[in-house]
Coordinates of C-alpha atoms in Angstrom, one line a residue:
X1 CA -15.1 -16.6 9.4
X2 CA -13.3 -15.9 6.1
X3 CA -12.1 -12.4 5.3
X4 CA -12.9 -13.1 1.7
X5 CA -16.4 -12.8 0.0
X6 CA -16.3 -16.4 -1.3
X7 CA -14.0 -19.3 -0.2
X8 CA -13.3 -22.8 -1.1
X9 CA -12.3 -25.7 1.2
X10 CA -8.5 -25.8 1.4
X11 CA -8.3 -29.2 -0.3
X12 CA -10.5 -27.9 -3.2
X13 CA -8.3 -24.8 -3.5
X14 CA -5.1 -26.8 -3.5
X15 CA -6.5 -29.0 -6.3
X16 CA -7.6 -26.0 -8.3
X17 CA -4.2 -24.3 -7.9
X18 CA -2.5 -27.5 -9.3
X19 CA -4.9 -27.3 -12.3
X20 CA -4.2 -23.6 -13.0
X21 CA -4.5 -22.8 -16.7
X22 CA -2.5 -19.5 -16.4
X23 CA 0.8 -19.6 -18.2
X24 CA 3.3 -18.6 -15.5
X25 CA 6.4 -19.1 -17.7
X26 CA 7.6 -15.7 -18.4
X27 CA -10.3 -9.5 -14.4
X28 CA -12.7 -7.7 -13.7
X29 CA -13.5 -5.5 -10.7
X30 CA -16.8 -5.6 -8.9
X31 CA -18.4 -2.6 -7.4
X32 CA -17.5 -3.2 -3.7
X33 CA -13.7 -3.2 -4.2
X34 CA -11.2 -0.5 -5.0
X35 CA -8.5 -0.7 -7.6
X36 CA -4.9 -1.3 -6.5
X37 CA -2.6 0.4 -9.0
X38 CA 1.1 0.4 -9.8
X39 CA 2.8 3.3 -11.6
X40 CA 5.4 1.9 -13.9
X41 CA 6.7 5.4 -14.9
X42 CA 7.2 6.9 -11.5
X43 CA 7.1 3.9 -9.2
X44 CA 4.7 3.4 -6.3
X45 CA 1.6 1.6 -5.4
X46 CA -1.7 3.4 -4.9
X47 CA -5.2 2.5 -3.8
X48 CA -8.6 3.8 -5.0
X49 CA -9.6 7.0 -6.8
X50 CA -7.8 9.1 -4.2
X51 CA -4.5 7.4 -5.1
X52 CA -3.6 6.7 -1.5
X53 CA 0.1 5.6 -1.3
X54 CA 0.2 2.0 -0.1
X55 CA 3.8 1.2 -1.2
X56 CA 5.3 -1.1 1.5
X57 CA 1.9 -2.0 2.9
X58 CA 0.9 -5.7 3.3
X59 CA -2.2 -7.3 1.8
X60 CA -3.7 -10.8 2.0
X61 CA -4.1 -12.4 -1.5
X62 CA -7.6 -13.9 -2.2
X63 CA -6.1 -16.9 -4.0
X64 CA -9.3 -18.2 -5.6
X65 CA -9.8 -14.8 -7.2
X66 CA -7.0 -15.1 -9.7
X67 CA -8.2 -14.5 -13.3
X68 CA -6.7 -14.3 -16.7
X69 CA -8.1 -13.2 -20.0
X70 CA -8.2 -10.2 -22.3
X71 CA -8.9 -6.5 -22.1
X72 CA -9.6 -4.1 -25.0
X73 CA -9.7 -0.4 -24.2
X74 CA -12.1 1.7 -26.3
X75 CA -12.7 5.3 -25.5
X76 CA -11.1 4.8 -22.0
X77 CA -13.5 2.0 -21.2
X78 CA -12.4 -1.6 -20.7
X79 CA -14.0 -4.5 -22.6
X80 CA -13.0 -7.6 -20.7
X81 CA -13.1 -11.3 -21.4
X82 CA -11.7 -13.0 -18.2
X83 CA -12.0 -16.4 -16.6
X84 CA -10.9 -18.0 -13.4
X85 CA -7.3 -19.4 -13.2
X86 CA -8.7 -22.9 -13.4
X87 CA -10.0 -22.3 -16.9
X88 CA -8.1 -22.1 -20.1
X89 CA -7.2 -18.7 -21.5
X90 CA -10.2 -17.5 -23.6
X91 CA -9.6 -17.0 -27.3
X92 CA -8.2 -13.7 -28.2
X93 CA -11.1 -11.4 -29.1
X94 CA -11.3 -9.4 -32.3
X95 CA -10.1 -5.8 -32.2
X96 CA -12.8 -3.2 -31.4
X97 CA -12.7 -0.1 -33.5
X98 CA -9.1 -0.8 -34.4
X99 CA -8.1 -1.3 -30.7
X100 CA -6.2 -4.5 -30.1
X101 CA -6.9 -6.7 -27.0
X102 CA -4.1 -7.2 -24.4
X103 CA -3.7 -10.2 -22.3
X104 CA -4.6 -9.4 -18.7
X105 CA -4.1 -10.9 -15.2
X106 CA -6.1 -9.9 -12.1
X107 CA -6.4 -10.8 -8.4
X108 CA -8.2 -9.5 -5.4
X109 CA -6.6 -8.7 -2.0
X110 CA -7.6 -7.6 1.4
X111 CA -5.9 -4.9 3.4
X112 CA -5.3 -5.0 7.2
X113 CA -8.9 -3.8 7.8
X114 CA -10.4 -6.4 5.4
X115 CA -11.2 -3.9 2.7
X116 CA -11.0 -5.6 -0.7
X117 CA -8.9 -4.3 -3.7
X118 CA -8.4 -5.6 -7.2
X119 CA -5.1 -5.5 -9.0
X120 CA -5.5 -5.9 -12.7
X121 CA -2.6 -5.6 -15.2
X122 CA -1.7 -6.1 -18.8
X123 CA 1.8 -4.7 -18.5
X124 CA 4.9 -6.9 -18.8
X125 CA 6.1 -6.1 -15.3
X126 CA 2.7 -6.5 -13.7
X127 CA 2.0 -9.7 -15.5
X128 CA 5.4 -11.1 -14.4
X129 CA 4.7 -10.1 -10.8
X130 CA 1.4 -11.9 -10.7
X131 CA 2.7 -14.9 -12.5
X132 CA 5.6 -15.2 -10.1
X133 CA 3.1 -15.0 -7.2
X134 CA 0.8 -17.6 -8.7
X135 CA 3.8 -19.9 -9.4
X136 CA 4.7 -19.7 -5.7
X137 CA 1.1 -20.6 -4.8
X138 CA 1.1 -23.5 -7.3
X139 CA 4.4 -24.8 -5.8
X140 CA 2.9 -24.6 -2.3
X141 CA -0.4 -26.3 -3.3
X142 CA -0.4 -29.6 -1.3
X143 CA -3.6 -31.4 -0.8
X144 CA -4.7 -30.8 2.8
X145 CA -2.8 -27.5 3.2
X146 CA -5.0 -24.7 4.5
X147 CA -2.3 -22.1 4.2
X148 CA -2.6 -21.2 0.5
X149 CA -3.3 -17.4 0.9
X150 CA 0.0 -15.4 0.8
X151 CA 0.3 -12.1 2.8
X152 CA 2.4 -9.9 0.5
X153 CA 4.3 -6.7 0.9
X154 CA 3.7 -4.3 -2.0
X155 CA 7.2 -3.6 -3.2
X156 CA 8.9 -2.5 -6.4
X157 CA 12.1 -2.7 -8.4
X158 CA 13.5 -0.6 -11.3
X159 CA 15.8 -0.9 -14.3
X160 CA 17.1 1.4 -17.0
X161 CA 15.5 1.0 -20.4
X162 CA 18.5 0.6 -22.8
X163 CA 16.6 2.0 -25.8
X164 CA 15.1 5.1 -24.3
X165 CA 17.4 5.6 -21.3
X166 CA 14.5 6.0 -18.9
X167 CA 13.9 4.3 -15.6
X168 CA 11.2 1.6 -15.7
X169 CA 9.6 0.6 -12.4
X170 CA 8.1 -2.8 -11.8
X171 CA 5.8 -4.1 -9.1
X172 CA 6.9 -6.9 -6.8
X173 CA 4.8 -9.0 -4.3
X174 CA 7.1 -10.1 -1.5
X175 CA 5.5 -13.0 0.3
X176 CA 5.7 -12.3 4.0
X177 CA 3.8 -15.3 5.3
X178 CA 1.3 -17.9 4.3
X179 CA -2.2 -17.7 5.8
X180 CA -5.5 -19.7 5.8
X181 CA -8.7 -18.2 4.4
X182 CA -9.3 -16.3 7.7
X183 CA -6.0 -14.5 7.4
X184 CA -4.5 -16.6 10.3
X185 CA -0.8 -17.1 9.7
X186 CA 0.8 -20.5 9.5
X187 CA 2.7 -21.3 12.7
X188 CA 6.3 -22.2 11.9
X189 CA 7.5 -25.2 13.9

């Protein structure tokens, strides 16, 4: 039984990964998942409204859930236009009340207990982290491979901003192992 709410046959997933329309050169949340957040100012990963520290924890990426699109924040509420990674990026929406849309990436993940979380980002560091992860999945996408779901460690890096002299923290997804849709790790031979 899959740990994810919806799954694809591995061969279909491999084909879809190879047709990804997300530009990796450089989403929306549903009600039964929590948000996974990264703090770019202070560093650290957190989960849910209680901001439980999950830095260093591992999560299983729901590969078919990758999305890209746009988000416009108006009065602290997001207005999203997102599509699956197999679809072209939607056209940039018009500003709403003077608020400009930002390009966004999103993906769902399962923790060790199978609880789902959504990581959505429009920051440069977050976008780079998700695009790096997706690029690794695309590279791995061979027809017939069932192991297209990376288990990742929630990690981080930092650098000094040359203009402001402040430290900027960026999220990193360290791939620990490759799993099938059930979360079973690939056996290395």
